[in-house]
Amino acid sequence: MIRSMKKMTYCLAFAGFVFFQMKALSQDSGTIHFNAETKVFRLDGGGVTYAFGVNDGDELQPVYWGHAVSLQDKLAAAKRLPEAASFDSTANTTPKEFAGWGGGIYTEPALKVTFPDGNRDLVLHYVSHKIDGNTLTVTVKDVERAVVVEMQYTIDPATGIVGRSAVIENKTTSPIMIEAAAAATWNLPQGTDYSLRYLTGRWAGEWHLQKQALLPGEVVLQSKRGSTGHQNNPWFAIERGEHPDEESGDVWFGALAWSGSWRISVEQDQLQQIRVTGGFNPFDFGYKLLPGKELKTPVFYGGYSHAGMGEASRILHRFELAQILPQSPTPKPRPVIYNSWEATEFRVDMPGQSALADKAASIGAERFIMDDGWFGQRKDDHAGLGDWYVNKEKFPNGLKPLIDHVRSLGMDFGLWVEPEMVNPDSDLYRKHPDWVLNFPGRPRTEQRNQMVLNLARKDVRDYVYGFLDDILAHNQIAFLKWDYNRNWSEPGWPTVAPDEQKQVYVEYTRNLYSILADLRKKYPNVEIESCSGGGGRVDLGILGHTDEVWPSDNTDPFDRLSIQDGFSYAYTPGVMMAWVTDSPSWVNNRTTTLTYRFLSSMQGGLGVGANLTKWSDADFATAKELIAAYKGIRETVQHGSLYRLVSPRDGSEQSVTESVSIDRKQAALFAFLHSSTMGYPYPRVFLKGLDANTTYKVTPIAGALRKDSPASATGAYWMSHGVDLELRGDLQAAAFRFDAQ
Ligand code: DGJ
């Protein structure tokens, strides 16, 4: 009797515990559990469950990743899969969380090491673990040698995004050479009905969304360029099912927080298992780890959406805003900026910039940014990089008069810098030719007449930090546009031992991050933009240190619709700067109205980069009106939930986005028409994400609804009945705000 009472009490207590946990889960808290009986680790949060276990061979094996399952659902213990054939050993049939290259595996390893005695076999087994709040550390070790990996897992309670990284420690008595180090391998349920999405591009043509079926074999997304690159972005998404769409279906996605050379490999192996492995790019990689030392990989974030790609993007956006950005969890909205580049290029001087500042202030700009050309002997891109003193011919009394003028107009002041570069025609290069990446005696390839300083060197790191510190200490600067206009060549580091030179791939990026971190610490009110000839350095690593990014040098407002659409798959509009520039656009010689250009740019952080000295009174009036309207919706656009209602991709004639504020009290709708054909009306637009029972009043920002449209209606109406827009012609645009009443 007593025993059964005890059992009942235990059952009730357990039920209470489960109820408590379920409640906690439904309130978006994160939990991490280890079931000692099944040896399964379980991370729950944001409607997602991620589980893996210690299998019967002491390896870490994935168990489940997807929509949250109840804590009452028992997840099966991890169990090695049998040999499928003499060619498919257990080592290959059994998926792993983090595989060392050893024991005969043919899939992508997470870690590959060479020991001084020639041994290259590494088989990692579970040792111990520690749970500390939302962080789990699992320690694994080679079966024979003292190479230890601490695998770190975090779960974001709000979004369910899991962060994974590894710390590799050499506890042997000799140095080891690390030849490949990934942050993590993500495993998806076995199957063949998957498709992969990823982002590709080039200078002025970034953010193309690609889609392909995941077939047997391997797809490699990567940069061997020394930095993130325009060509691929370190983000992926994998959809399941024949007809996944924007708002339904399972989507797994990931983003790597690293701004150096990187690689993400996506495999469907011979047994139809899907693995995604990402981290440092193993190409040309070699990290000599001395005894007692450790190498920390970047963090590879992974998330899951049960409601299609649209929700996958919104989850990532929320995570970036709340967890990644330096001002997280409440980043300030991006101010409306003016940037001088397209107006004056290198021809900056006191009278010209002051005149632009006057005009920028008159339309409501809040920040004035002087771009390239203000320093050293910089007349064009042949000289000056590296010499960070103010050019006296252009600014005889330094920057102060311009900054004072800008500030007196009610704007703050931003300045362009390209700290990691040097022109051979510069005092810095003449004094320190050895400071650039180079192989002695070999040609030094120039791109845009410039070379890359080796930031991995301490003296270079100190120089770069030093001049930036000096500029910020002596000028009232609110913002740095940090540019980076080429990729690496001849990545040599001749002043360290030959077997340490490849560490440049790690140390360079670490020093970049440390400079940014130190500057932010000393100047907490200075904001920074990551620019690399447009969108060449956008990733979750740099976003941990910068407030915004420049997605592309392509400012054609029509091209920009698909650029911004692609960007939004991985990154929040809250960091996406977008300028209104002159028409016809230098990129395509395309002519557009000022309103079209504004509405295209108002879907992100709004900027103006046009030559204001050439604007008419009517242009100023339009700009003033639209900037004022933008300020009324920018919180919604930048920090709200983005719905890509109609994609501009694949030759679509329309493009529609909708942003809904977090409290669902406001929505902003932007609609574009490339070209009317055959007299067809604009397709009806169905809003999303509104509160069905709330009444919203619609106000045009530009353009009009069809005459028979109501001036206000419930969220249910706007979402189910939809809204008809009066858009006809070529390159037309309209925008509306919906406010809860
Ligand atoms: C490339 C940037 O993307 C442009 O906006 C501009 O800053 C130029 N560099 C200046 O050289």
Coordinates of C-alpha atoms in Angstrom, one line a residue, residues 362-363 594 598 615-628:
S362 CA 16.0 69.8 -45.5
I363 CA 14.4 66.5 -46.5
L594 CA 11.6 59.2 -57.5
F598 CA 11.8 55.7 -52.5
W615 CA 17.1 67.9 -57.7
S616 CA 14.1 70.0 -58.6
D617 CA 11.8 71.6 -56.0
A618 CA 9.2 68.9 -56.8
D619 CA 11.9 66.2 -56.0
F620 CA 12.6 67.8 -52.6
A621 CA 8.9 68.0 -51.9
T622 CA 8.4 64.3 -52.7
A623 CA 11.4 63.2 -50.7
K624 CA 10.4 65.2 -47.7
E625 CA 6.9 63.7 -47.8
L626 CA 8.1 60.1 -48.2
I627 CA 10.8 60.4 -45.6
A628 CA 8.2 61.7 -43.1

